[in-house]
Amino acid sequence: MRIAYVSTYPPTECGIATYTQYLSDSVSAKGKEIRILAQIGAKGNNVFEVYTPQDQDIASKLFFHVERLTPDIVQIEHEFGLFGDQRGVQIVEFLIRCNLADTPVVVTLHTIFEDLKYQEKLIVQHILNLSSAIIVHENFQKDILLENYDCPKPILVIPHGVREVKRIDNAKALLGLEGKQVLLLAGYMRSTKNFEKIIELLPRLVEKNKDLILLMASRSRINEHSEYKDHLYKLLNKPEIKKHVKIIYGKFPQFTLDTILSAADVMTLPYLKGAQSGVLAQASALLLPVVTSELMSFKNWIEEVKGGFYASNDDEYVNHITNLLQDDDLRIEFQENIRINNEKINWTQIANRHIELYQNLLVPPIEGAQFYYRPEQLDLSRKIVH
């Protein structure tokens, strides 16, 4: 079985790029052929640089590669704006082209809210009409689709995967944080992340937690949200909290990020808007308890996994963070809950669910016909000796 993923892809820095790398690697490990059709700048084996978001012929460029690579199935990792102007309308033409070629297409909708704009709603409806199946990461996203759109094709809820990785034992020492209670803020700086909420609560948190350090590991892309970034750094530089703040910056490749996450005792996600969170998946992989806002995806995760608390006001943020920092048994209990949940949604399990979907969508040409693919393996006994 050959699958072509249409997505951003590393080294491009993008949550969907990282997601696609983990998913495609896991599917490949199950013995499937993988091709990646990505934006210019993507690199790797069987990765094809196809288009830029500014191109006016994205659909035809993507389909050009589909024709020549002949995948059995195409999977699109969808986000508004990745596929040209007008919120990425060219993805609709690409879907039509795949339909005309009788090529099944699965679309993962990474951004589904009740308050999508008119252009976005129109594109979503066309995606629902033209796809062979739809994937979302949260049950509430499926409910939104069923309640607000015509949904002629199957909609599956497949969670965001979690990596299988061990915590780095000496991470606090590596960051100069030995003996400290470490509260982490991490992720791209955007106003919807609401990081200022925690910074403004820091004096109250320090009153209750004398050894507290707020570890700020965040940045913005180029000049994106630069005013917000400047605002945060001004707040962090206030004399009354400065000695309780450690700011680190850089590119944070995966092992660096793992070290940062492993140094933390608690992570907080005070977001104002968002669906599934790649940052929450990263925290889960390192068994890091969280305190979050009341976003639906966070509340659902906390109620199901019991790996943290959500807060509806300032007092709850302060109390929940303090409880987790001071109660070692509670923190260990939450870590164990997260570990148990990770076993159900690690990338191996998520790959299995995708492959099952692909198999259900691919109709054999005749009863009893089966796919056969044997990955090439290095056979030293057949090595030519000169």
XYZ file of C-alpha atoms in Angstrom:
386
model
C 0.000 0.000 0.000
C 1.365 3.391 -1.009
C 0.128 6.479 0.874
C 0.828 10.053 -0.185
C 0.612 12.590 2.643
C -0.092 16.180 1.623
C 1.217 18.416 4.382
C 3.918 20.712 5.630
C 6.951 18.689 6.728
C 10.231 19.215 8.661
C 12.542 21.008 8.775
C 9.682 23.470 8.239
C 8.650 24.503 11.767
C 4.958 23.851 12.055
C 2.865 21.696 14.365
C 1.267 19.917 11.426
C 4.697 19.241 9.914
C 5.809 17.542 13.135
C 2.520 15.629 13.347
C 2.927 14.365 9.780
C 6.482 13.234 10.420
C 5.452 11.166 13.462
C 2.412 9.708 11.688
C 4.133 8.858 8.411
C 7.162 7.359 10.199
C 4.845 5.166 12.261
C 2.847 4.043 9.227
C 6.084 3.333 7.353
C 7.268 1.183 10.273
C 4.184 -0.956 9.648
C 5.515 -1.868 6.207
C 3.659 0.715 4.097
C 5.152 2.848 1.312
C 5.140 6.534 2.118
C 5.390 9.620 -0.086
C 5.229 13.187 1.258
C 3.970 16.020 -0.971
C 4.976 19.177 0.856
C 5.721 22.869 0.624
C 9.108 24.060 -0.618
C 11.690 23.582 2.129
C 10.681 20.086 3.258
C 13.433 17.473 3.249
C 13.775 13.699 3.683
C 13.470 10.346 1.964
C 10.518 10.215 -0.422
C 9.725 13.852 0.396
C 8.806 15.994 -2.611
C 8.912 19.802 -2.524
C 5.842 20.762 -4.528
C 4.590 24.298 -3.909
C 4.638 27.496 -1.889
C 1.519 28.885 -0.183
C 1.656 31.865 -2.568
C 1.359 29.742 -5.728
C -1.775 30.100 -7.811
C -1.580 26.557 -9.190
C -1.206 24.480 -6.027
C -3.921 22.002 -6.978
C -2.399 21.192 -10.354
C 1.124 20.919 -8.896
C -0.039 18.501 -6.216
C -2.021 16.407 -8.674
C 0.937 16.325 -11.080
C 2.834 14.418 -8.376
C -0.155 12.204 -7.557
C -0.345 11.152 -11.211
C 3.324 10.230 -11.319
C 3.706 8.691 -7.861
C 0.434 6.709 -8.193
C -0.473 6.365 -4.505
C -3.231 3.961 -3.535
C -4.574 6.582 -1.175
C -3.951 10.263 -0.438
C -4.138 11.803 3.026
C -4.341 15.573 3.446
C -3.340 17.190 6.732
C -5.569 20.231 6.483
C -5.131 23.657 8.003
C -6.637 26.864 6.625
C -4.160 28.962 4.688
C -1.764 26.137 3.766
C -3.220 25.850 0.278
C -3.176 29.341 -1.187
C -5.266 32.459 -0.771
C -8.902 32.746 0.289
C -8.153 30.493 3.275
C -6.694 27.747 1.129
C -9.459 27.277 -1.432
C -7.188 25.405 -3.865
C -7.502 22.267 -1.767
C -11.024 21.953 -3.158
C -9.759 21.790 -6.741
C -7.163 19.197 -5.716
C -9.908 17.042 -4.182
C -11.936 17.287 -7.382
C -8.916 16.188 -9.420
C -8.378 13.170 -7.141
C -12.063 12.275 -7.441
C -11.820 12.406 -11.227
C -8.850 10.038 -11.037
C -10.749 7.684 -8.702
C -8.084 8.118 -5.996
C -9.436 7.863 -2.411
C -8.618 10.840 -0.202
C -8.656 11.020 3.592
C -8.608 14.500 5.123
C -7.597 15.249 8.704
C -9.245 18.510 9.740
C -6.890 19.998 12.315
C -8.946 23.147 12.929
C -12.667 22.837 13.581
C -14.489 25.396 15.730
C -18.108 26.499 15.961
C -17.172 30.064 14.965
C -15.399 29.420 11.653
C -15.655 32.267 9.158
C -17.821 32.090 6.039
C -14.927 31.220 3.708
C -13.723 28.523 6.085
C -17.178 26.987 6.463
C -17.601 26.848 2.688
C -14.236 25.113 2.262
C -15.045 22.625 5.043
C -18.346 21.701 3.385
C -16.581 21.037 0.076
C -13.973 18.925 1.868
C -16.744 16.904 3.514
C -18.419 16.382 0.147
C -15.304 15.405 -1.796
C -13.344 13.284 0.713
C -13.555 9.533 1.124
C -13.335 9.896 4.916
C -12.652 12.591 7.513
C -10.460 12.424 10.613
C -10.703 14.798 13.578
C -8.849 14.547 16.879
C -11.669 15.351 19.306
C -15.230 14.110 19.804
C -16.504 17.669 20.095
C -15.092 18.417 16.637
C -17.076 15.529 15.173
C -20.182 16.859 16.940
C -19.627 20.312 15.413
C -19.411 18.803 11.933
C -22.512 16.638 12.363
C -24.561 19.509 13.801
C -23.549 22.235 11.343
C -22.676 20.568 8.023
C -23.888 17.953 5.611
C -21.620 14.963 6.305
C -22.043 12.312 3.585
C -18.824 10.390 4.389
C -17.497 8.691 7.554
C -15.998 10.881 10.297
C -13.506 9.160 12.585
C -12.114 10.499 15.850
C -8.434 9.529 16.035
C -6.505 11.299 18.821
C -3.259 13.175 18.382
C -0.478 10.618 18.860
C 2.049 10.640 21.684
C 5.715 9.712 21.365
C 7.230 6.844 23.339
C 10.154 8.513 25.118
C 11.748 8.540 28.586
C 12.225 11.589 30.806
C 15.752 12.971 31.049
C 16.740 12.390 34.665
C 19.298 15.194 35.053
C 17.330 17.821 33.112
C 17.060 20.242 36.047
C 20.817 20.122 36.555
C 21.404 20.734 32.857
C 19.282 23.879 33.067
C 20.669 25.068 36.391
C 17.388 24.445 38.198
C 18.364 21.880 40.824
C 16.293 22.183 43.999
C 13.695 24.404 42.308
C 9.983 23.947 41.740
C 9.674 24.462 37.991
C 6.522 25.740 36.295
C 6.749 25.670 32.507
C 5.291 27.931 29.831
C 6.224 26.687 26.364
C 5.143 26.984 22.754
C 4.932 29.688 20.135
C 4.107 33.176 21.388
C 0.632 34.087 20.216
C -1.961 36.204 21.963
C -4.382 33.262 22.026
C -1.921 31.395 24.271
C -2.652 33.911 27.072
C 0.783 33.460 28.667
C 0.408 36.793 30.438
C -2.214 35.184 32.689
C 0.435 33.059 34.438
C 3.069 35.817 34.461
C 0.627 38.159 36.209
C -0.186 35.446 38.769
C 3.484 34.759 39.502
C 3.691 36.978 42.654
C 0.796 35.017 44.178
C 2.382 31.717 43.181
C 5.727 32.704 44.683
C 4.020 33.547 48.008
C 2.887 29.941 48.241
C 5.935 28.328 46.591
C 9.160 29.996 47.733
C 11.431 27.918 45.470
C 9.325 28.478 42.370
C 10.898 29.246 39.010
C 8.779 30.083 35.985
C 10.611 28.539 33.051
C 9.696 30.415 29.873
C 10.623 28.443 26.751
C 8.822 30.190 23.970
C 9.401 32.159 20.818
C 7.652 33.555 17.764
C 8.179 32.837 14.078
C 10.260 35.671 12.571
C 8.225 38.818 13.391
C 4.918 37.049 13.909
C 3.113 38.464 16.967
C 6.167 40.631 17.710
C 4.151 43.170 19.741
C 2.786 40.400 21.934
C 6.296 39.006 22.403
C 7.588 42.421 23.486
C 4.688 42.752 25.916
C 5.476 39.391 27.535
C 9.164 40.167 27.943
C 8.324 43.484 29.626
C 6.110 41.644 32.109
C 8.819 39.055 32.765
C 11.408 41.773 33.388
C 9.595 43.372 36.326
C 11.911 43.557 39.383
C 9.437 41.893 41.756
C 9.353 38.646 39.738
C 12.583 38.683 37.724
C 14.539 36.439 40.123
C 11.790 33.814 39.855
C 11.934 33.673 36.055
C 14.281 31.765 33.783
C 13.939 32.555 30.078
C 15.442 30.274 27.478
C 15.243 30.811 23.756
C 16.404 29.105 20.592
C 15.076 26.660 18.042
C 14.291 23.838 20.503
C 14.800 20.753 18.316
C 13.180 17.634 19.733
C 15.875 16.471 22.170
C 16.311 20.033 23.441
C 12.562 20.293 23.955
C 12.550 16.936 25.762
C 15.190 18.273 28.155
C 13.090 21.379 28.834
C 9.942 19.338 29.451
C 11.823 16.919 31.705
C 13.080 19.813 33.853
C 9.518 20.926 34.647
C 7.318 19.760 37.515
C 4.131 21.263 36.086
C 3.187 22.798 32.756
C 0.445 25.359 32.324
C -1.599 26.019 29.184
C -3.816 29.056 29.804
C -4.970 29.200 26.161
C -7.940 31.291 25.031
C -8.480 29.397 21.786
C -7.389 26.134 20.237
C -8.451 22.608 19.386
C -6.069 19.706 19.986
C -2.667 20.795 21.198
C 0.646 19.479 19.960
C 2.224 21.024 23.073
C -0.085 18.956 25.297
C 0.960 15.845 23.352
C 4.622 16.750 23.937
C 3.974 17.237 27.663
C 2.114 13.919 27.836
C 5.013 12.074 26.242
C 7.225 13.251 29.136
C 4.514 12.479 31.753
C 4.197 16.134 32.709
C 1.057 17.108 34.699
C -0.704 20.221 33.433
C -2.960 23.041 34.549
C -5.003 24.370 31.650
C -7.764 26.754 30.719
C -11.317 25.544 30.189
C -10.937 24.941 26.467
C -13.106 21.992 25.468
C -10.193 19.850 24.256
C -8.281 20.432 27.509
C -11.300 19.742 29.724
C -12.048 16.526 27.857
C -8.435 15.360 28.190
C -8.272 16.154 31.900
C -11.621 14.508 32.666
C -10.692 11.392 30.693
C -6.994 11.049 31.536
C -6.875 12.689 34.983
C -3.451 14.086 34.232
C -3.990 17.592 35.592
C -6.524 20.289 36.395
C -8.353 22.943 34.419
C -8.965 26.372 35.897
C -11.837 28.797 35.412
C -10.410 31.735 37.382
C -7.213 33.134 38.899
C -7.719 31.462 42.281
C -8.069 28.056 40.647
C -4.893 28.550 38.615
C -2.950 29.444 41.765
C -4.427 26.636 43.874
C -4.108 23.904 41.243
C -0.518 24.801 40.370
C 0.403 24.973 44.056
C -1.221 21.607 44.820
C 0.731 19.929 42.039
C 4.021 21.560 43.023
C 3.696 20.689 46.726
C 1.990 17.293 46.656
C 4.510 14.757 45.331
C 2.032 11.870 45.637
C -0.584 13.703 43.578
C 1.955 14.552 40.919
C 3.114 10.922 40.731
C -0.515 9.755 40.531
C -1.159 12.064 37.589
C 2.041 10.924 35.882
C 0.897 7.322 36.142
C -2.524 8.239 34.730
C -0.831 9.916 31.773
C 1.431 6.900 31.225
C -1.559 4.530 31.106
C -3.349 6.784 28.610
C -0.227 7.069 26.453
C -0.285 3.316 25.916
C -3.604 3.733 24.110
C -2.590 6.668 21.925
C 1.108 6.193 21.197
C 2.053 6.627 17.558
C 2.095 2.869 16.946
C -1.571 2.654 17.957
C -2.474 5.751 15.957
C -0.735 4.312 12.865
C -2.741 1.093 13.238
C -6.001 3.028 13.243
C -5.020 4.964 10.114
C -4.002 1.780 8.291
C -7.305 0.128 9.215
C -9.121 3.105 7.704
C -7.042 2.947 4.513
C -7.778 -0.763 4.129
C -11.513 -0.186 4.552
C -11.507 2.481 1.831
C -9.547 0.501 -0.760
C -11.870 -1.803 -2.671
C -10.174 -4.898 -4.184
C -10.599 -5.239 -7.955
C -11.952 -8.762 -7.429
C -12.924 -10.860 -4.424
C -9.885 -12.354 -2.721
C -7.356 -9.890 -4.186
C -4.840 -8.610 -1.631
C -2.245 -5.869 -1.391
C 1.337 -7.088 -1.373
C 4.377 -4.964 -0.636
C 7.732 -6.102 0.738
C 10.020 -3.309 1.924
C 13.567 -3.509 0.636
C 15.942 -4.881 3.265
C 19.705 -4.875 3.454
C 20.938 -8.411 2.788
C 24.663 -8.598 3.483
C 24.871 -12.097 2.016
C 24.005 -10.678 -1.390
C 26.472 -7.789 -1.201
C 28.689 -7.621 -4.274
C 32.377 -7.940 -3.427
C 34.801 -6.176 -5.776
